[in-house]
Coordinates of C-alpha atoms in Angstrom, one line a residue:
Chain A
M260 CA 0.0 0.0 0.0
Y261 CA 2.8 2.4 0.9
K262 CA 4.5 1.7 -2.4
L263 CA 1.2 2.4 -4.3
L264 CA 0.9 5.7 -2.5
R265 CA 4.6 6.5 -3.4
N266 CA 3.8 5.8 -7.1
E267 CA 0.8 8.1 -7.0
N268 CA 2.9 10.8 -5.4
M269 CA 5.7 10.3 -7.9
K270 CA 3.3 10.8 -10.7
L271 CA 1.6 13.8 -9.0
Y272 CA 4.7 15.7 -8.1
S273 CA 6.5 15.1 -11.4
K274 CA 3.8 17.3 -13.0
F275 CA 4.4 20.9 -13.6
G276 CA 0.9 21.9 -12.7
T277 CA 1.2 20.5 -9.2
W278 CA 4.0 22.8 -8.4
L279 CA 2.4 25.7 -10.3
M280 CA -0.5 25.6 -8.0
M281 CA 1.7 25.7 -5.0
A282 CA 3.6 28.7 -6.5
I283 CA 0.3 30.5 -7.2
L284 CA -0.7 30.0 -3.6
L285 CA 2.6 31.4 -2.3
L286 CA 2.2 34.3 -4.8
V287 CA -1.3 35.1 -3.5
V288 CA -0.1 35.0 0.1
G289 CA 2.8 37.3 -0.7
L290 CA 0.6 39.8 -2.6
V291 CA -2.1 40.0 -0.1
G292 CA 0.5 40.4 2.7
L293 CA 2.2 43.2 0.8
I294 CA -1.1 45.0 0.1
S295 CA -2.2 44.8 3.7
K296 CA 1.2 46.2 4.8
Y297 CA 0.5 49.5 3.0
D298 CA -3.3 49.5 2.8
A299 CA -4.4 48.2 6.2
P300 CA -1.6 48.1 8.7
P301 CA -2.2 46.0 11.8
P302 CA -2.9 47.5 15.2
D303 CA 0.2 48.7 17.0
V304 CA 1.5 46.0 19.4
S305 CA 2.7 48.5 21.9
Q306 CA -0.9 49.7 22.4
W307 CA -2.4 46.3 23.0
R308 CA -3.0 46.8 26.7
S309 CA -5.0 50.0 26.2
H310 CA -7.0 48.4 23.3
I311 CA -7.9 45.4 25.5
E312 CA -8.9 47.8 28.3
Q313 CA -11.2 49.6 25.9
N314 CA -12.6 46.3 24.7
I315 CA -13.3 45.3 28.3
Q316 CA -15.2 48.5 28.8
A317 CA -17.2 48.0 25.7
I318 CA -18.1 44.4 26.6
Q319 CA -19.2 45.5 30.1
N320 CA -21.5 48.1 28.6
S321 CA -23.2 45.8 26.1
L322 CA -23.5 43.1 28.8
Q323 CA -25.8 45.3 30.9
N324 CA -28.4 45.5 28.0
E325 CA -28.0 41.9 26.7
R326 CA -31.1 39.7 27.2
N327 CA -30.1 36.7 25.1
P328 CA -28.4 34.4 27.6
Q329 CA -26.3 32.7 24.9
I330 CA -24.8 35.9 23.7
A331 CA -24.3 37.1 27.3
R332 CA -22.4 33.9 28.0
Q333 CA -20.1 34.5 25.0
L334 CA -19.5 38.1 26.1
E335 CA -18.6 37.0 29.6
D336 CA -16.2 34.4 28.2
Q337 CA -14.5 37.1 26.1
L338 CA -14.4 39.3 29.2
K339 CA -12.6 36.6 31.2
I340 CA -10.1 36.0 28.4
N341 CA -9.3 39.7 28.1
E342 CA -8.8 40.1 31.9
Y343 CA -6.6 36.9 31.9
A344 CA -4.5 38.2 29.1
L345 CA -4.0 41.6 30.8
S346 CA -3.1 40.1 34.1
H347 CA -0.6 37.5 32.6
G348 CA 0.7 39.8 29.9
F349 CA -0.3 37.5 27.0
V350 CA -0.5 39.5 23.7
P351 CA -3.6 38.5 21.8
I352 CA -3.1 36.6 18.5
D353 CA -4.4 39.6 16.5
Y354 CA -1.2 41.5 17.4
T355 CA 1.2 38.8 16.4
A356 CA 2.4 37.3 13.1
W357 CA -0.3 34.6 13.5
S358 CA -3.0 37.2 12.7
Y359 CA -2.4 36.7 8.9
T360 CA -2.6 33.0 9.3
K361 CA -6.0 33.3 11.1
E362 CA -7.3 35.7 8.4
A363 CA -6.0 33.4 5.6
I364 CA -8.8 30.9 6.5
S365 CA -10.7 32.8 3.9
M366 CA -8.2 31.5 1.3
I367 CA -9.0 27.9 1.9
P368 CA -11.5 27.9 -1.1
L369 CA -8.5 28.6 -3.3
I370 CA -7.0 25.4 -2.0
S371 CA -10.3 23.6 -2.6
L372 CA -10.0 24.7 -6.2
F373 CA -6.5 23.3 -6.6
V374 CA -7.4 20.1 -4.9
I375 CA -10.4 19.7 -7.3
V376 CA -8.0 20.0 -10.2
V377 CA -5.9 17.1 -8.8
A378 CA -8.8 15.0 -7.7
G379 CA -10.6 15.4 -11.0
G380 CA -7.6 14.2 -13.0
I381 CA -6.1 11.5 -10.9
V382 CA -8.4 8.7 -12.0
A383 CA -9.7 10.1 -15.3
N384 CA -6.2 10.8 -16.7
E385 CA -5.2 7.2 -16.3
F386 CA -8.1 6.3 -18.6
S387 CA -7.3 9.0 -21.1
W388 CA -3.6 8.1 -21.2
G389 CA -4.5 4.4 -21.4
T390 CA -2.2 3.6 -18.5
I391 CA -5.2 2.3 -16.5
K392 CA -4.7 -1.1 -18.2
S393 CA -1.1 -1.5 -17.0
L394 CA -2.1 -0.3 -13.6
L395 CA -4.9 -2.9 -13.2
V396 CA -3.0 -5.9 -14.5
K397 CA -0.7 -5.9 -11.5
P398 CA -1.1 -8.0 -8.4
H399 CA -3.1 -5.5 -6.4
S400 CA -6.8 -5.2 -5.9
R401 CA -8.6 -2.4 -7.6
S402 CA -9.8 -1.1 -4.2
K403 CA -6.3 -0.6 -3.0
I404 CA -5.2 1.2 -6.2
L405 CA -8.1 3.6 -5.9
L406 CA -7.5 4.1 -2.2
A407 CA -3.8 5.0 -2.9
K408 CA -5.1 7.6 -5.3
Y409 CA -7.6 9.0 -2.9
M410 CA -5.0 9.2 -0.2
S411 CA -2.6 11.0 -2.5
V412 CA -5.3 13.6 -3.1
L413 CA -5.9 14.1 0.6
Q414 CA -2.2 14.3 1.2
Y415 CA -1.9 17.1 -1.4
A416 CA -4.7 19.0 0.3
L417 CA -2.9 18.7 3.6
V418 CA 0.4 19.9 2.0
L419 CA -1.4 22.9 0.6
L420 CA -3.0 23.7 4.0
I421 CA 0.4 23.5 5.7
L422 CA 1.9 25.6 3.0
L423 CA -0.7 28.3 3.5
F424 CA -0.3 28.1 7.2
A425 CA 3.4 28.4 7.2
A426 CA 3.6 30.9 4.4
T427 CA 1.2 33.4 6.0
F428 CA 3.1 33.2 9.3
A429 CA 6.4 33.7 7.5
C430 CA 5.1 36.5 5.3
K431 CA 3.6 38.4 8.2
G432 CA 6.7 37.9 10.3
L433 CA 9.0 39.1 7.6
L434 CA 6.9 42.1 6.7
F435 CA 6.4 43.1 10.3
D436 CA 8.0 41.1 13.1
F437 CA 7.9 37.7 14.7
S438 CA 7.6 38.9 18.3
Y439 CA 5.1 37.3 20.6
W440 CA 4.7 34.4 18.2
D441 CA 4.6 32.0 21.2
T442 CA 1.7 33.7 22.8
P443 CA -0.8 31.1 24.1
Y444 CA -4.3 30.7 22.7
L445 CA -6.8 31.5 25.5
S446 CA -10.2 29.8 25.8
V447 CA -12.8 29.3 28.5
D448 CA -13.7 25.7 29.5
A449 CA -17.1 24.4 30.6
Q450 CA -16.3 25.2 34.3
G451 CA -15.7 28.8 33.4
H452 CA -11.9 28.7 33.8
V453 CA -9.6 30.3 31.3
Q454 CA -7.3 27.7 29.7
E455 CA -4.0 28.3 27.9
G456 CA -3.5 26.4 24.7
N457 CA -0.9 26.1 22.0
V458 CA -1.5 28.7 19.3
I459 CA -0.2 26.5 16.5
L460 CA -2.3 23.5 17.4
H461 CA -5.4 25.7 17.8
L462 CA -5.0 27.5 14.5
F463 CA -4.3 24.3 12.6
A464 CA -7.3 22.7 14.1
T465 CA -9.3 25.7 13.0
Y466 CA -7.9 25.2 9.5
L467 CA -9.1 21.6 9.5
L468 CA -12.5 22.6 10.7
H469 CA -12.8 25.0 7.8
S470 CA -11.7 22.3 5.4
V471 CA -14.8 20.1 5.6
E472 CA -16.1 21.8 2.4
L473 CA -12.7 21.1 0.8
L474 CA -12.9 17.4 1.7
F475 CA -16.3 17.1 0.1
V476 CA -15.7 18.9 -3.1
A477 CA -12.5 16.9 -3.5
T478 CA -14.4 13.7 -2.9
I479 CA -17.1 14.7 -5.4
A480 CA -14.4 15.5 -8.0
F481 CA -12.8 12.2 -7.4
M482 CA -16.1 10.4 -7.7
I483 CA -17.1 12.1 -11.0
S484 CA -13.5 11.5 -12.3
T485 CA -14.0 7.8 -11.6
I486 CA -17.5 7.5 -13.0
F487 CA -17.2 9.5 -16.2
R488 CA -13.4 9.1 -16.8
N489 CA -13.3 12.7 -18.0
P490 CA -11.1 15.2 -16.1
S491 CA -12.7 18.3 -17.6
L492 CA -16.2 17.2 -16.6
A493 CA -15.0 16.3 -13.0
I494 CA -13.1 19.6 -12.5
G495 CA -15.8 21.8 -14.1
S496 CA -18.8 20.4 -12.2
S497 CA -16.9 20.3 -8.9
I498 CA -15.8 24.0 -9.2
L499 CA -19.5 24.8 -10.0
L500 CA -20.5 23.1 -6.9
L501 CA -17.8 24.8 -4.9
V502 CA -18.9 28.3 -6.1
L503 CA -22.7 27.8 -6.2
G504 CA -23.3 25.1 -3.6
G505 CA -23.0 27.2 -0.5
L506 CA -24.6 30.2 -2.1
A507 CA -27.7 28.3 -3.3
T508 CA -28.0 26.6 0.0
N509 CA -28.0 29.9 1.9
L510 CA -30.6 31.3 -0.4
L511 CA -32.9 28.3 -0.2
A512 CA -32.4 28.0 3.5
V513 CA -34.5 31.2 4.0
K514 CA -37.5 29.5 2.5
Y515 CA -37.2 25.8 2.9
D516 CA -36.7 23.7 5.9
W517 CA -35.6 20.5 4.1
I518 CA -32.4 22.2 2.9
K519 CA -30.9 21.2 6.2
Y520 CA -30.5 17.7 4.8
S521 CA -28.4 19.1 1.9
L522 CA -24.6 18.7 1.9
F523 CA -23.6 22.3 1.9
A524 CA -25.9 23.3 4.7
N525 CA -23.8 21.2 6.9
T526 CA -20.2 21.7 5.8
S527 CA -19.7 24.9 7.9
L528 CA -19.2 23.2 11.2
T529 CA -17.9 26.5 12.7
M530 CA -21.5 27.8 12.8
Y531 CA -22.0 25.8 16.0
Q532 CA -19.0 27.6 17.6
D533 CA -20.6 30.9 16.7
G534 CA -23.9 29.7 18.0
T535 CA -26.0 30.5 15.0
P536 CA -26.8 27.4 12.9
L537 CA -28.2 28.0 9.3
I538 CA -31.6 26.6 10.2
E539 CA -33.0 26.6 13.7
G540 CA -32.9 23.2 15.3
M541 CA -29.7 22.0 13.6
T542 CA -27.1 20.6 15.9
L543 CA -23.6 19.4 15.6
P544 CA -24.4 15.7 15.9
F545 CA -27.1 16.2 13.2
S546 CA -24.6 17.8 10.8
L547 CA -22.1 15.1 11.5
I548 CA -24.6 12.4 10.7
V549 CA -25.7 14.1 7.5
L550 CA -22.0 14.6 6.5
G551 CA -21.2 11.0 7.3
S552 CA -24.1 9.7 5.2
Y553 CA -23.1 11.8 2.2
F554 CA -19.5 10.6 2.6
A555 CA -20.5 7.0 2.8
V556 CA -22.7 7.2 -0.3
F557 CA -19.9 8.9 -2.3
M558 CA -17.4 6.3 -1.2
V559 CA -19.7 3.4 -2.0
I560 CA -20.5 4.8 -5.5
T561 CA -16.9 5.5 -6.3
W562 CA -15.5 2.2 -5.2
T563 CA -18.3 0.1 -6.7
V564 CA -18.0 1.8 -10.1
F565 CA -14.2 1.4 -10.2
T566 CA -14.0 -2.2 -9.0
K567 CA -16.8 -3.5 -11.2
R568 CA -16.1 -1.7 -14.4
D569 CA -14.9 -3.5 -17.5
I570 CA -11.8 -1.7 -19.0
V571 CA -12.5 -1.6 -22.7
R572 CA -11.3 0.9 -25.2
Chain B
M153 CA 5.5 -34.5 -23.8
K154 CA 2.9 -31.9 -23.1
S155 CA 3.0 -30.6 -19.5
E156 CA 0.1 -29.2 -17.4
P157 CA -1.3 -26.1 -19.1
V158 CA -0.1 -22.9 -17.5
V159 CA -3.2 -20.9 -18.6
Q160 CA -6.6 -22.7 -18.9
L161 CA -9.8 -21.3 -20.2
R162 CA -12.9 -23.4 -19.6
N163 CA -16.2 -22.6 -21.3
V164 CA -15.4 -18.9 -21.0
T165 CA -18.3 -16.8 -22.1
K166 CA -18.8 -13.0 -22.3
K167 CA -22.2 -11.3 -22.5
I168 CA -22.9 -7.7 -22.6
G169 CA -26.5 -7.2 -21.9
L170 CA -28.3 -9.8 -24.0
K171 CA -25.6 -9.9 -26.6
T172 CA -23.1 -12.7 -26.5
I173 CA -19.7 -11.3 -27.4
I174 CA -17.7 -14.5 -26.7
H175 CA -19.3 -17.9 -27.1
P176 CA -18.0 -20.7 -24.8
I177 CA -14.3 -21.1 -25.4
S178 CA -11.9 -23.6 -23.9
L179 CA -8.2 -23.3 -24.5
D180 CA -5.0 -24.7 -22.9
I181 CA -1.8 -22.7 -23.1
H182 CA 1.5 -24.5 -22.3
K183 CA 4.8 -23.7 -20.9
G184 CA 7.4 -22.7 -23.5
K185 CA 5.0 -22.2 -26.3
V186 CA 4.0 -19.1 -28.2
F187 CA 0.2 -19.2 -28.6
G188 CA -1.5 -17.0 -31.1
L189 CA -5.1 -15.7 -31.1
L190 CA -5.9 -15.1 -34.7
G191 CA -8.9 -13.5 -36.2
P192 CA -10.1 -10.4 -38.1
N193 CA -10.6 -7.2 -36.2
G194 CA -13.7 -7.3 -33.9
A195 CA -13.6 -11.0 -33.7
G196 CA -13.2 -10.9 -29.9
K197 CA -9.4 -11.5 -29.4
T198 CA -9.0 -8.5 -27.3
T199 CA -12.0 -9.3 -25.2
I200 CA -10.6 -12.8 -24.5
I201 CA -7.2 -11.3 -23.5
R202 CA -8.9 -8.7 -21.3
M203 CA -10.8 -11.5 -19.5
I204 CA -7.5 -13.4 -18.9
V205 CA -5.8 -10.4 -17.3
G206 CA -8.9 -9.4 -15.3
L207 CA -9.7 -6.1 -17.1
A208 CA -13.0 -7.4 -18.3
S209 CA -15.4 -9.6 -16.2
I210 CA -16.1 -13.2 -17.1
T211 CA -19.8 -13.9 -17.6
Q212 CA -19.5 -17.7 -17.4
G213 CA -16.8 -20.3 -17.2
Q214 CA -13.5 -19.9 -15.6
I215 CA -9.9 -18.9 -16.4
T216 CA -7.0 -20.2 -14.3
I217 CA -3.4 -19.2 -14.3
H218 CA -1.1 -21.7 -12.5
G219 CA -4.3 -23.1 -11.0
A220 CA -5.4 -19.8 -9.5
N221 CA -8.8 -18.6 -10.6
V222 CA -8.6 -15.1 -12.2
K223 CA -12.0 -14.2 -10.8
Y224 CA -11.6 -15.2 -7.2
E225 CA -7.8 -15.1 -6.6
F226 CA -6.9 -12.3 -8.9
E227 CA -3.8 -11.1 -7.1
K228 CA -2.4 -14.7 -6.9
A229 CA -3.2 -15.4 -10.5
I230 CA -2.0 -12.2 -12.0
Q231 CA 1.4 -12.2 -10.3
H232 CA 2.6 -14.7 -12.8
V233 CA 1.6 -12.5 -15.7
G234 CA 3.4 -9.8 -17.6
A235 CA 1.0 -8.1 -20.1
I236 CA 0.8 -5.4 -22.7
V237 CA -2.8 -4.8 -23.6
E238 CA -2.9 -2.9 -26.9
N239 CA -0.1 -0.4 -27.4
P240 CA 2.1 0.0 -24.4
Q241 CA 0.9 3.2 -22.6
M242 CA 3.4 5.1 -20.4
Y243 CA 3.4 8.2 -18.4
T244 CA 5.0 10.3 -21.1
Y245 CA 6.0 13.1 -18.7
L246 CA 8.1 10.7 -16.7
S247 CA 11.5 9.3 -17.8
G248 CA 11.7 5.7 -19.0
Y249 CA 13.4 4.8 -15.8
R250 CA 10.7 6.3 -13.6
N251 CA 8.1 4.4 -15.6
L252 CA 10.0 1.2 -14.8
I253 CA 10.2 2.2 -11.1
H254 CA 6.5 2.8 -11.2
T255 CA 5.9 -0.7 -12.5
A256 CA 8.5 -2.3 -10.1
N257 CA 6.8 -0.7 -7.1
M258 CA 3.7 -2.7 -8.0
L259 CA 5.4 -6.0 -8.4
P260 CA 6.9 -8.5 -5.9
H261 CA 10.7 -9.0 -5.7
V262 CA 12.0 -6.5 -8.3
D263 CA 15.2 -4.8 -7.2
R264 CA 17.4 -2.2 -8.9
K265 CA 19.6 -4.8 -10.3
R266 CA 16.8 -6.5 -12.1
I267 CA 15.7 -3.1 -13.5
K268 CA 19.2 -2.6 -14.9
E269 CA 19.0 -6.1 -16.4
V270 CA 15.8 -5.5 -18.3
I271 CA 17.0 -2.1 -19.6
A272 CA 20.1 -3.9 -21.0
L273 CA 17.9 -6.7 -22.3
V274 CA 15.8 -4.3 -24.5
G275 CA 18.8 -2.1 -25.3
L276 CA 17.5 1.2 -23.8
E277 CA 20.6 2.1 -21.7
K278 CA 21.2 5.3 -23.6
S279 CA 17.8 6.8 -23.5
I280 CA 16.3 5.4 -20.2
H281 CA 16.6 8.7 -18.4
Q282 CA 14.9 10.7 -21.1
K283 CA 11.2 11.5 -20.9
V284 CA 9.1 9.0 -22.7
K285 CA 7.4 11.7 -24.8
T286 CA 10.7 11.9 -26.7
Y287 CA 10.7 8.2 -27.5
S288 CA 9.9 6.7 -30.9
L289 CA 7.1 4.1 -31.1
G290 CA 9.7 1.3 -31.3
M291 CA 11.4 2.6 -28.1
K292 CA 8.1 2.7 -26.3
Q293 CA 7.4 -0.8 -27.4
R294 CA 10.8 -2.0 -26.0
L295 CA 10.1 -0.1 -22.8
G296 CA 6.7 -1.8 -22.6
I297 CA 8.4 -5.2 -23.0
A298 CA 10.9 -4.3 -20.3
Q299 CA 8.0 -3.4 -18.0
A300 CA 6.2 -6.7 -18.8
L301 CA 9.3 -8.7 -18.1
L302 CA 10.4 -7.0 -14.9
H303 CA 9.2 -9.8 -12.5
R304 CA 10.2 -12.7 -14.8
P305 CA 6.6 -13.7 -15.5
S306 CA 6.0 -17.2 -16.5
V307 CA 3.1 -16.0 -18.7
L308 CA 3.5 -13.1 -21.1
I309 CA 0.4 -11.7 -22.8
L310 CA 0.6 -9.3 -25.7
D311 CA -2.4 -7.8 -27.4
E312 CA -1.7 -6.8 -31.0
P313 CA 2.1 -6.5 -30.3
T314 CA 3.1 -5.7 -33.9
N315 CA 0.7 -2.8 -34.3
G316 CA 2.6 0.3 -35.5
L317 CA 6.0 -1.4 -35.6
D318 CA 8.2 -1.2 -38.6
P319 CA 9.5 -4.5 -40.1
A320 CA 12.7 -4.3 -38.2
G321 CA 10.8 -3.8 -35.0
I322 CA 8.5 -6.7 -35.7
R323 CA 11.5 -9.0 -36.4
E324 CA 13.2 -7.9 -33.2
L325 CA 10.0 -8.6 -31.2
R326 CA 9.6 -12.0 -32.9
D327 CA 13.1 -13.1 -32.1
H328 CA 12.7 -11.9 -28.5
L329 CA 9.5 -13.8 -28.0
R330 CA 10.9 -17.0 -29.5
K331 CA 13.9 -16.8 -27.2
L332 CA 11.7 -16.2 -24.2
A333 CA 9.6 -19.2 -24.9
E334 CA 12.5 -21.5 -25.9
V335 CA 15.1 -20.4 -23.3
E336 CA 13.1 -19.3 -20.3
G337 CA 10.1 -21.5 -20.9
T338 CA 7.7 -18.6 -20.8
A339 CA 4.2 -19.2 -22.1
V340 CA 3.5 -16.4 -24.5
I341 CA 0.0 -15.4 -25.7
V342 CA -0.2 -13.0 -28.6
S343 CA -3.2 -11.8 -30.5
S344 CA -3.1 -10.5 -34.0
H345 CA -4.9 -10.2 -37.3
L346 CA -1.6 -10.1 -39.2
L347 CA -1.3 -13.8 -40.2
S348 CA 2.0 -13.4 -42.0
E349 CA 3.6 -12.2 -38.8
M350 CA 2.0 -14.8 -36.6
E351 CA 3.1 -17.5 -38.9
L352 CA 6.7 -16.8 -38.0
M353 CA 6.1 -16.2 -34.3
C354 CA 3.7 -18.8 -33.0
D355 CA 3.7 -22.6 -32.3
E356 CA 0.0 -22.8 -31.9
F357 CA -3.0 -20.9 -33.1
A358 CA -6.6 -20.4 -32.0
I359 CA -8.7 -19.0 -34.7
I360 CA -11.5 -16.7 -33.5
Q361 CA -14.3 -15.4 -35.6
D362 CA -17.5 -13.6 -34.4
G363 CA -16.7 -14.5 -30.9
K364 CA -16.5 -18.2 -31.7
L365 CA -13.5 -20.5 -31.5
I366 CA -13.2 -22.0 -35.0
G367 CA -10.3 -24.2 -34.3
V368 CA -6.9 -24.7 -32.5
K369 CA -4.1 -25.9 -34.7
S370 CA -0.4 -26.2 -34.4
L371 CA 1.7 -24.5 -37.0
E372 CA 2.7 -27.9 -38.6
E373 CA -0.9 -29.0 -38.7
M374 CA -1.9 -25.8 -40.3
M375 CA 0.7 -26.0 -43.0
H376 CA 0.8 -29.7 -43.8
H377 CA -2.8 -30.7 -43.1
D378 CA -4.4 -32.5 -46.1
S379 CA -1.0 -32.5 -47.8
S380 CA -2.2 -35.2 -50.1
D381 CA -4.2 -32.4 -51.8
V382 CA -1.9 -30.0 -53.6
T383 CA -2.2 -27.2 -56.1
I384 CA 0.0 -26.9 -59.1
A385 CA 0.4 -24.2 -61.7
L386 CA 1.3 -25.2 -65.3
Q387 CA 2.9 -23.2 -68.0
V388 CA 2.3 -24.6 -71.4
D389 CA 2.3 -23.2 -74.9
D390 CA -1.4 -23.6 -75.5
P391 CA -3.3 -23.3 -72.2
E392 CA -6.8 -23.7 -73.8
E393 CA -5.9 -26.9 -75.4
A394 CA -4.3 -28.2 -72.3
Y395 CA -7.4 -27.3 -70.3
E396 CA -9.5 -29.2 -72.8
A397 CA -7.2 -32.2 -72.6
L398 CA -7.2 -32.4 -68.8
T399 CA -10.9 -31.9 -68.3
T400 CA -11.8 -34.6 -70.8
A401 CA -9.3 -37.1 -69.4
P402 CA -10.5 -39.6 -66.8
L403 CA -8.7 -37.9 -63.9
D404 CA -10.0 -36.9 -60.4
I405 CA -8.8 -33.3 -60.6
S406 CA -10.2 -29.8 -60.8
C407 CA -8.8 -27.3 -63.3
T408 CA -9.1 -23.6 -63.6
L409 CA -7.9 -21.5 -66.4
K410 CA -7.2 -17.9 -65.6
D411 CA -4.9 -15.3 -67.3
Q412 CA -3.2 -18.0 -69.4
T413 CA -2.3 -19.9 -66.3
L414 CA -3.6 -23.3 -65.8
T415 CA -4.1 -24.2 -62.1
V416 CA -4.8 -27.7 -61.1
K417 CA -5.9 -29.0 -57.7
L418 CA -5.3 -32.7 -57.3
A419 CA -3.9 -35.5 -55.1
N420 CA -0.2 -35.6 -54.9
D421 CA 0.1 -39.0 -56.8
Q422 CA -1.9 -37.6 -59.7
I423 CA 0.8 -35.2 -60.8
P424 CA 2.7 -37.6 -63.1
R425 CA -0.5 -38.6 -64.8
V426 CA -1.4 -35.0 -65.5
V427 CA 2.1 -34.5 -67.1
F428 CA 1.7 -37.7 -69.0
T429 CA -1.8 -36.7 -70.3
L430 CA -0.5 -33.3 -71.5
A431 CA 2.6 -34.9 -73.2
Q432 CA 0.4 -37.3 -74.9
G433 CA -1.7 -34.5 -76.2
D434 CA 1.5 -33.0 -77.7
I435 CA 1.4 -30.0 -75.5
N436 CA 4.8 -28.4 -74.6
I437 CA 5.3 -28.0 -70.9
Y438 CA 7.6 -25.3 -69.7
E439 CA 7.0 -25.4 -66.0
V440 CA 5.2 -27.4 -63.4
K441 CA 5.1 -25.4 -60.2
R442 CA 3.7 -26.5 -56.9
V443 CA 1.7 -23.7 -55.3
T444 CA 2.2 -23.7 -51.5
Q445 CA -0.8 -22.5 -49.7
T446 CA 0.1 -19.8 -47.2
L447 CA -1.3 -19.7 -43.7
E448 CA -3.2 -16.7 -44.9
D449 CA -5.0 -18.8 -47.5
K450 CA -5.7 -21.5 -45.0
F451 CA -7.0 -19.0 -42.6
L452 CA -9.3 -17.3 -45.1
E453 CA -10.5 -20.7 -46.1
M454 CA -11.2 -21.6 -42.5
T455 CA -13.0 -18.4 -41.6
G456 CA -14.9 -18.7 -44.9
V457 CA -14.1 -15.2 -46.1
R458 CA -13.0 -16.6 -49.5

């Protein structure tokens, strides 16, 4: 299995396009970083204490008029974190080089796009090149060969996420400075105590949480690539889904309740952190079940089609 | 002297929907023999080969390789097989060497030394580190053979191997396959519609037409079968008169006269009597030539095209 994966990676990383996409990602990170340096400079680090004090004041004011217990709870947590940061001298993430990494979550759809290109080609190309025949007359089951391909796609997605993560930090650090990079990530636990966490782990976990949509569009591209053996079709339709899926879901969610069973209504798992699900009554376990079901269906279709198909001209 | 067959097909049938593509076929392919699947395009040769290597499903019947059933023990069965189905297809953006590594990674017990060996065997040492897109068709063909031979398979399967090769390439391939069969004892299966080529390459043939097995013959059987019946061509000064003389004589022969050439089909021992008859009729004979029937003629006769 390891050797099969190594083969897939050898084929993937020998292609110019694979490296081009990484280069484009770095270029975008660099450009956006430069623009923000001159266009929207970050808050002054030396002023962070007074900013936090102002923020504490503002939170206390809004707390007095807040009726919604859920929002009140969030505000109280924020208050605790601010006070903890002040008393321990922990600079908030927004004042460090990690701020760009945090903002760059909005660039994950770009990674989705690149991963779709890889996922849409990885099976279909073998058919169009005719190499699928030599691939399948080797002593390995078709399931294993397909799994190696799928894993190679996920690995590429992970490489791009790590690249984005590291590049944004490096870019921000080089353009401004790296100081306070080891500031802890503060959160409030269920007992109401403030906890210190590792900022790198927290941010990367957040990246993964925002990558659910990426996982699904890549899986769909992989499925279409396997069923129709046509890279353009797989890439095109998956990009369409990526662009329109979320948008259409949000529009329809206003009118129809059943939309909560659709895939894209459930891919933004962070909505449960913010406390405002797309449709009232949706919960995290509900979304996980819906996502799990879609994933299982996609996998079964992809693997069944690939293992049962006759390879003819 | 025949050993246990290496590859066995038993009542193998292929149906797509209601249409029967391959009617029940049984074949035995032995160690050290080059076995040809012959037939016109669209006869079903490729389908049979694809079923043997597991690319196409088998509707009924079974195929075993060294006793392992291709359908149920695919990995066990296929590990003995090296195959090129249709033209060898490579990753053209990789070097020849990387293509070999790719294949080696999927096979048991292939080390760097063996890779070097097969490169030398097919004579690609100079260009092995160039990208395959710069290769000529003949070079690709040799690289394909190197890939198929990496794990020293005891069964080698080639679908239309001579397609697109120049005469020198075909000759090279032919010598190679003969050597593999004779020296290493490999069982070789090739398919082709080019009879003239197969004639020089194969020990045994299965003739396929419209998805049916018409017959299995060894090369000798094909060439010398019903050798008592021969065809001779006669050159005489007056063909019409000669035709007249032969058709009226009490002989069990059949004559045809075409373009001043008299062709006679007859039993071998009738030849002197024909000559005698003509000489008696005062006809000058310049040449009596035996017309050997080529495999192609036999083939066309068997498949009923002519």
